[in-house]
Short mmCIF file of N, CA and C in Angstrom, two decimals:
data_model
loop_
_atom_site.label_atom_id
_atom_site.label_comp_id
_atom_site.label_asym_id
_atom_site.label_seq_id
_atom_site.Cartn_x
_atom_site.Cartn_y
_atom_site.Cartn_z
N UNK K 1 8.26 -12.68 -13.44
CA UNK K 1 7.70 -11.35 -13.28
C UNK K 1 6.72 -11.37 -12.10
N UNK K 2 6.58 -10.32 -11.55
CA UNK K 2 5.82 -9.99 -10.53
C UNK K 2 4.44 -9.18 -10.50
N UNK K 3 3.75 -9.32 -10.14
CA UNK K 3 2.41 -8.48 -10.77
C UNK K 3 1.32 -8.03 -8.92
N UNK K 4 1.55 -7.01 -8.89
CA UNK K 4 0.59 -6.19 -7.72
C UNK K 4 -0.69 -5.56 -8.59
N UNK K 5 -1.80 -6.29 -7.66
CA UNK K 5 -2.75 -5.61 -7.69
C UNK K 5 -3.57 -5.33 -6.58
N UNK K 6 -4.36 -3.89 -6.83
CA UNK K 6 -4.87 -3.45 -5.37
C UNK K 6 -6.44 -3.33 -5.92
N UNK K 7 -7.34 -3.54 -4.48
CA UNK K 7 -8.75 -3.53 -5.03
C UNK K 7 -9.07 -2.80 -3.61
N UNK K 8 -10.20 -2.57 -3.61
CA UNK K 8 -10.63 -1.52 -2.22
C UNK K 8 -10.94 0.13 -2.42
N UNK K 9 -10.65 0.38 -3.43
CA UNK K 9 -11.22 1.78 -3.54
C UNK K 9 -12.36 2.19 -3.83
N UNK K 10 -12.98 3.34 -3.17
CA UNK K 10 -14.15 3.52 -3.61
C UNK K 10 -14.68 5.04 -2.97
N UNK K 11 -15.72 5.51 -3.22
CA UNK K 11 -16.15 7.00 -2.92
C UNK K 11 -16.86 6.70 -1.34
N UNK K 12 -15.99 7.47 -0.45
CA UNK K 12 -16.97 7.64 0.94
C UNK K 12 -17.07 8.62 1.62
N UNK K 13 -17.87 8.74 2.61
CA UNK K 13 -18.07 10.02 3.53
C UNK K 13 -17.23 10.35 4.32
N UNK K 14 -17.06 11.44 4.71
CA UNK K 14 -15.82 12.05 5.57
C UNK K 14 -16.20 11.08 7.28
N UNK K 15 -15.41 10.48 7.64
CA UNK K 15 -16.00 9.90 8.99
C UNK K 15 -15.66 8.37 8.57
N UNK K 16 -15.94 8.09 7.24
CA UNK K 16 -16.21 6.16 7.39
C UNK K 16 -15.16 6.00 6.90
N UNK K 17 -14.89 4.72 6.65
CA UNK K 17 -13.53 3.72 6.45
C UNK K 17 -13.53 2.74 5.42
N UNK K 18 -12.79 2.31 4.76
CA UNK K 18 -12.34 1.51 3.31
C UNK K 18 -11.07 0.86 3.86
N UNK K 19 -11.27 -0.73 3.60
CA UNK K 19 -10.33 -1.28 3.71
C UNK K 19 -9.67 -1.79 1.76
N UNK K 20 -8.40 -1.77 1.75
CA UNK K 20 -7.51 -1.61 0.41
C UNK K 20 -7.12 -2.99 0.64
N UNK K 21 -7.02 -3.44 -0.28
CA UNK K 21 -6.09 -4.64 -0.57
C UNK K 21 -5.44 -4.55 -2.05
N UNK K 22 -4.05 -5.31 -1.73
CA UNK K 22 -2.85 -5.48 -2.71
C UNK K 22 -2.46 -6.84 -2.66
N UNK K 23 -2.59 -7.69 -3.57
CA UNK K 23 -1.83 -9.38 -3.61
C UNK K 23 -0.85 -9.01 -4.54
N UNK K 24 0.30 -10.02 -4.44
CA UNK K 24 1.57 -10.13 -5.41
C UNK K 24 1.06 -11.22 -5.64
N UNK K 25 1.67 -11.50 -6.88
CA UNK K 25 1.75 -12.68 -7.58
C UNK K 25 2.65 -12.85 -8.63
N UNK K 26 3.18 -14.07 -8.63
CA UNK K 26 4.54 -15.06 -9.83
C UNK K 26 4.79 -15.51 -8.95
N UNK K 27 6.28 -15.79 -9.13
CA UNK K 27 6.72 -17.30 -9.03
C UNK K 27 8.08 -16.77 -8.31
N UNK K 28 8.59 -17.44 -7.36
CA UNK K 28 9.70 -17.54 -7.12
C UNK K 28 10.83 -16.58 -7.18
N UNK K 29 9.33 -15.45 -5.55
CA UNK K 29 10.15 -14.53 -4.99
C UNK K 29 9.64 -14.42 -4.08
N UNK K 30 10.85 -13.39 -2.93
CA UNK K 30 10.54 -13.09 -1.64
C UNK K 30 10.23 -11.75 -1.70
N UNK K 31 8.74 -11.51 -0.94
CA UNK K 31 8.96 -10.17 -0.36
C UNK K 31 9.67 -9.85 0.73
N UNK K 32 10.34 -8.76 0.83
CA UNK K 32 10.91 -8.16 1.79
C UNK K 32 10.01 -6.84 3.10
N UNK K 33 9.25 -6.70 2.37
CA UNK K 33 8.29 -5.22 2.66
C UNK K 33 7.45 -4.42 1.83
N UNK K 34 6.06 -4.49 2.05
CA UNK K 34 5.23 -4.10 1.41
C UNK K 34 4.64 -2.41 1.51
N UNK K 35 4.34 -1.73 0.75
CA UNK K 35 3.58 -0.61 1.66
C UNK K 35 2.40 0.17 0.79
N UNK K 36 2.37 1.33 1.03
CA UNK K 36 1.47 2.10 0.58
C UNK K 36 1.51 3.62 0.21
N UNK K 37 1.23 4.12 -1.02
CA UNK K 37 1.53 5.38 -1.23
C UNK K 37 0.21 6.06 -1.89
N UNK K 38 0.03 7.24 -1.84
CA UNK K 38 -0.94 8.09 -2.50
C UNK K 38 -0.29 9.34 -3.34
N UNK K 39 -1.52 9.34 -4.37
CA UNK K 39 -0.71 10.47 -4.92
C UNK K 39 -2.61 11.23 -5.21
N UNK K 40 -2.55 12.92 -4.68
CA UNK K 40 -3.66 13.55 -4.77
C UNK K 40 -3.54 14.26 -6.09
N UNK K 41 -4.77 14.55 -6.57
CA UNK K 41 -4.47 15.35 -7.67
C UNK K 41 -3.41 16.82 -7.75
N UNK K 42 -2.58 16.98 -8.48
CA UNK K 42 -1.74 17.99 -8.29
C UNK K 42 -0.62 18.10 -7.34
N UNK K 43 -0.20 17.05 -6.61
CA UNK K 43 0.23 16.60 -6.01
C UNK K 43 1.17 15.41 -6.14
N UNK K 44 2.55 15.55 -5.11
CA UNK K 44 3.07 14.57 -5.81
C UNK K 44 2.96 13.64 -5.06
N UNK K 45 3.25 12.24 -5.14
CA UNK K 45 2.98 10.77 -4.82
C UNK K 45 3.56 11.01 -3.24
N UNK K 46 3.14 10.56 -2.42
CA UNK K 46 3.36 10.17 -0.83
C UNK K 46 3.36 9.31 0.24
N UNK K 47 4.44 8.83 0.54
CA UNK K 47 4.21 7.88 1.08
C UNK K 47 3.06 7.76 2.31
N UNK K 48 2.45 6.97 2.65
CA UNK K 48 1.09 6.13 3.69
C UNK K 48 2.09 5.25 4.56
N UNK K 49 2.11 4.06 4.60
CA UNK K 49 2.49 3.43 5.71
C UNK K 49 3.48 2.01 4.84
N UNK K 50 4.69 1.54 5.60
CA UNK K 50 4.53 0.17 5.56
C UNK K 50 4.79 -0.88 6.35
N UNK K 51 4.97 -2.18 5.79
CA UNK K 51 5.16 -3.29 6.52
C UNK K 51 6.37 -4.19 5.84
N UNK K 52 7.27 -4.60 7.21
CA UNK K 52 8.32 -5.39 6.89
C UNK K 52 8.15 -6.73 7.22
N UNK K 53 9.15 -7.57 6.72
CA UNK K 53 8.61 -9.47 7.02
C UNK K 53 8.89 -9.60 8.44
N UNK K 54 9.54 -8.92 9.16
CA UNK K 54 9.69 -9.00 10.57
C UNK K 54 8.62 -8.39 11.31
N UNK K 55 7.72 -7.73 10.76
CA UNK K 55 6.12 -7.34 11.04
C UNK K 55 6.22 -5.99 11.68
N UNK K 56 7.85 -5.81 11.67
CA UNK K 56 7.60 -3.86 12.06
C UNK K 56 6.76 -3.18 11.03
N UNK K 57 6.09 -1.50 11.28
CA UNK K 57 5.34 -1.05 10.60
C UNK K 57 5.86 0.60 10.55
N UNK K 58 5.56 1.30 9.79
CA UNK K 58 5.98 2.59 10.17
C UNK K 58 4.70 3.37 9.01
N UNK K 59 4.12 4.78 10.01
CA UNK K 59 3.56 5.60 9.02
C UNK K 59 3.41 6.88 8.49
N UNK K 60 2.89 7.14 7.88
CA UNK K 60 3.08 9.06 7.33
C UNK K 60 2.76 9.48 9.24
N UNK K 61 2.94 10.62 9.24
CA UNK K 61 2.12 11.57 10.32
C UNK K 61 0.96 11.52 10.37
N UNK K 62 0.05 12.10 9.08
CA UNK K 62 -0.91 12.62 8.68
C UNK K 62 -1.57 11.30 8.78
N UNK K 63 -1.64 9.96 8.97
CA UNK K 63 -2.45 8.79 8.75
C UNK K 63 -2.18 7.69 10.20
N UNK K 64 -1.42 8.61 11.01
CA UNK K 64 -1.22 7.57 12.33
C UNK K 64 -1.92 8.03 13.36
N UNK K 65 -3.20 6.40 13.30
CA UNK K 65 -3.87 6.31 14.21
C UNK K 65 -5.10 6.44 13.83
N UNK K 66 -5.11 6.68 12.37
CA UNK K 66 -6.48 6.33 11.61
C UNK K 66 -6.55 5.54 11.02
N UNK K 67 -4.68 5.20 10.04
CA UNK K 67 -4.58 4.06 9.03
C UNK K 67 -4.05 2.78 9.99
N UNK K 68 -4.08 1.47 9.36
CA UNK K 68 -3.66 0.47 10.11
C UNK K 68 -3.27 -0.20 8.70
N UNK K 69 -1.71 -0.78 8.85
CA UNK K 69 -1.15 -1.44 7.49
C UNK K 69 -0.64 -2.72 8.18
N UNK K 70 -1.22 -4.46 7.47
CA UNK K 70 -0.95 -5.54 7.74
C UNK K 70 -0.71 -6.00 6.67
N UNK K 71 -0.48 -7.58 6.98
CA UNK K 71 -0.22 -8.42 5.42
C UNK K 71 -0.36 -9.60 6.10
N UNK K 72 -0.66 -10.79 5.33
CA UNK K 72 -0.81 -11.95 4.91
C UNK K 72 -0.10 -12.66 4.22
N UNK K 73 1.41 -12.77 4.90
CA UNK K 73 2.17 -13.58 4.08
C UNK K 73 1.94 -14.50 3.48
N UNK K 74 0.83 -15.78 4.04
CA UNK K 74 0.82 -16.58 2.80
C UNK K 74 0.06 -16.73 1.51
N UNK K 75 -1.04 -15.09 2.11
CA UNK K 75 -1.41 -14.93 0.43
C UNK K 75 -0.57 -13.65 0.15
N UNK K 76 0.44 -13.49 -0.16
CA UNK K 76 1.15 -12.29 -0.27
C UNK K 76 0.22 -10.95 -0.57
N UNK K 77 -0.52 -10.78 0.18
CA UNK K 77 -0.87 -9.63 0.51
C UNK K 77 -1.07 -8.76 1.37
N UNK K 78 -0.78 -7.28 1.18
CA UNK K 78 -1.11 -6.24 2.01
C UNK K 78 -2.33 -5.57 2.17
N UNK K 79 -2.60 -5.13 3.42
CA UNK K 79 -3.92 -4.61 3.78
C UNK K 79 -3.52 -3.02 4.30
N UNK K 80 -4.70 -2.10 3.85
CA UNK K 80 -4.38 -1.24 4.53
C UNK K 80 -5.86 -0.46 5.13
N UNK K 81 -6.17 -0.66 6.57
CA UNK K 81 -7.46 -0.35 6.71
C UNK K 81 -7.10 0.96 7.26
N UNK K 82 -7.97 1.96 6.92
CA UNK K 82 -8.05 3.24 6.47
C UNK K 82 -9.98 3.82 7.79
N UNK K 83 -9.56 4.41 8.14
CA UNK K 83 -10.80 4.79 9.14
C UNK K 83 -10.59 6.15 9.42
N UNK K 84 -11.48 6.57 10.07
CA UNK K 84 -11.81 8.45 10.25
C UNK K 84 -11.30 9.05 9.11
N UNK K 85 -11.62 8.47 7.85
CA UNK K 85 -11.58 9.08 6.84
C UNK K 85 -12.08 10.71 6.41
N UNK K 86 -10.82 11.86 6.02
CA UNK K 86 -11.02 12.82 5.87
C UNK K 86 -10.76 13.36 4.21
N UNK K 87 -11.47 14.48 3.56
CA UNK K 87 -11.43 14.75 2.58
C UNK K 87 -10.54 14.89 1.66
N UNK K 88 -9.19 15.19 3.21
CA UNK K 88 -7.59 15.76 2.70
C UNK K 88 -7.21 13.92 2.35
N UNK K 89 -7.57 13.26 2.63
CA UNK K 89 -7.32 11.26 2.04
C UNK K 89 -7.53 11.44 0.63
N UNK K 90 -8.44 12.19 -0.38
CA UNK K 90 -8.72 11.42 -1.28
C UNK K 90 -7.68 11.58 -2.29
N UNK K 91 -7.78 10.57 -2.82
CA UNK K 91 -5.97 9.96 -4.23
C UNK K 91 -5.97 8.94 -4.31
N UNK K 92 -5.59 8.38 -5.38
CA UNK K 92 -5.04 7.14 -5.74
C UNK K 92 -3.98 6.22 -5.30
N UNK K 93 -4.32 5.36 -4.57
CA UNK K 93 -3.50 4.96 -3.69
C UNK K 93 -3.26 3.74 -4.15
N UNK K 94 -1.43 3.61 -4.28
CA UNK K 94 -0.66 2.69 -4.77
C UNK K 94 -0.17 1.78 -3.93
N UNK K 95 -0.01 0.54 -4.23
CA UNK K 95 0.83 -0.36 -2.90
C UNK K 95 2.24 -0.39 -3.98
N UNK K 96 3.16 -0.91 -2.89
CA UNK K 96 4.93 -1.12 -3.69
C UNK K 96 5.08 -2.51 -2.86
N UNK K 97 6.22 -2.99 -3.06
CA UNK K 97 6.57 -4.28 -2.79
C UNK K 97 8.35 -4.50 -3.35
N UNK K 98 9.14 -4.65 -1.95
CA UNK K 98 10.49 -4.67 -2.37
C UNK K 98 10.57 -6.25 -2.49
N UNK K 99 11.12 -6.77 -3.23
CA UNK K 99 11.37 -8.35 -3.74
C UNK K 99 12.62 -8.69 -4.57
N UNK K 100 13.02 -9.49 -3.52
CA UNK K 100 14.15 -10.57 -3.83
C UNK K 100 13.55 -11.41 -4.88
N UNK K 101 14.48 -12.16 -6.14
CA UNK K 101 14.31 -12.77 -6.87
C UNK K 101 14.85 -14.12 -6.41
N UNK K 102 14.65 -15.64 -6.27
CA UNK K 102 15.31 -16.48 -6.12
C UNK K 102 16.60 -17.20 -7.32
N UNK K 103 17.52 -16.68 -6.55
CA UNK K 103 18.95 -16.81 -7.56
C UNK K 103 19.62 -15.53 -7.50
N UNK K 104 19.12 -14.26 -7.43
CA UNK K 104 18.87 -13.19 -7.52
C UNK K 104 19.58 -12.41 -6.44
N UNK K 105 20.49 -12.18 -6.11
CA UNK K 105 20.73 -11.11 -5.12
C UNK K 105 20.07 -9.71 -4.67
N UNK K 106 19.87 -9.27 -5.77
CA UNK K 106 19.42 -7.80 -5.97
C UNK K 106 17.83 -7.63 -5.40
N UNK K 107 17.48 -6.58 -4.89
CA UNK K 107 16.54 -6.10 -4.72
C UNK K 107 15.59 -5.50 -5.46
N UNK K 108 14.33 -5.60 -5.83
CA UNK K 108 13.60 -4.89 -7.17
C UNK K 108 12.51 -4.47 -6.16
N UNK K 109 11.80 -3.68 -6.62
CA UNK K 109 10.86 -2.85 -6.85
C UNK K 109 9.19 -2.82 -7.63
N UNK K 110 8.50 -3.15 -7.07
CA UNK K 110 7.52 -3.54 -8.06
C UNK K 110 5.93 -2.18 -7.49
N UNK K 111 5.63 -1.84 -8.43
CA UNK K 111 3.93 -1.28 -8.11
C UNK K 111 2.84 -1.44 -8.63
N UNK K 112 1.87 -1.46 -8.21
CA UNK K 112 0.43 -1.68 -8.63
C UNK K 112 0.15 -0.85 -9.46
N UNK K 113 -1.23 -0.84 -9.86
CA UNK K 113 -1.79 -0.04 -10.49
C UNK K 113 -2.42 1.36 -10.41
N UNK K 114 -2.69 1.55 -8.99
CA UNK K 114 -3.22 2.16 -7.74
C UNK K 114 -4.73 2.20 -8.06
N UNK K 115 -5.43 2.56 -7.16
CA UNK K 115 -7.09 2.45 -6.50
C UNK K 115 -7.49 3.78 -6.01
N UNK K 116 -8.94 3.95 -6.46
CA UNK K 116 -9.57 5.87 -6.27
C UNK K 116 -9.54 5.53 -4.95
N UNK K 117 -9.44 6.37 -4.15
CA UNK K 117 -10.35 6.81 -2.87
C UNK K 117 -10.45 8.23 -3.38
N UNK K 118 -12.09 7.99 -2.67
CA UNK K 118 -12.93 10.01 -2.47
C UNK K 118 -13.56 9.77 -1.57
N UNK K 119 -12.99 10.47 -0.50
CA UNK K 119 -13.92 11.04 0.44
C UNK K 119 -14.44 12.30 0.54
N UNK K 120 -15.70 11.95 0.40
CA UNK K 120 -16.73 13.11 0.13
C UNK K 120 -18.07 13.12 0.60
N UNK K 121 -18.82 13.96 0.90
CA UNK K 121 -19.88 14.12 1.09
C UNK K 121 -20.78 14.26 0.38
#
């Protein structure tokens, strides 16, 4: 089994920046591509940005050129630093993680728990 967790959330001012982190953890799998999603209140879940093992990146509209999404393959984790933070940001923001199983052909799917952001004044 596979287990994502994200830490980095927290209440900030319209203007400043929060960096997110997500580690995977078990045993004896590959990630393929990590990323990032939000979901605002009343609102449905949306994708943010991600990252592939070949280190391409791709992101929403609304977050390119404020957000920046990396990872750390050998601690399997994703980063997602987040700057010129605006009010329309705040939600709970989930990381995903596509993963190969070893033996495993198939592709799975795994998500965190997700993390507050509020940006607020």
């Amino acid at each position: 089994q596979v287990q994502l967790v994200e830490s980095g959330g927290a209440l900030v001012q319209p203007g400043g920046s929060l960096l997110l982190s997500c580690a995977a953890s078990g045993s004896n799998f590959k990630i393929n591509a990590m990323g990032w999603y939000r979901q605002a209140p009343g609102k449905q879940r949306e994708f943010v940005a991600r990252t592939f093992t070949g280190g391409s990146t791709n992101y929403a509209d609304s977050v390119k050129g404020r957000f920046t999404i990396s990872r750390d393959n050998a601690k399997n984790t994703v980063y997602l630093q987040m700057n010129s933070l605006k009010p329309e940001d705040t939600a709970v923001y989930s990381c995903d993680a596509l993963i190969t199983r070893l033996g495993d052909l198939s592709e799975y799917r795994y998500w965190g728990q997700g993390t507050q952001v509020t940006v607020s004044s």
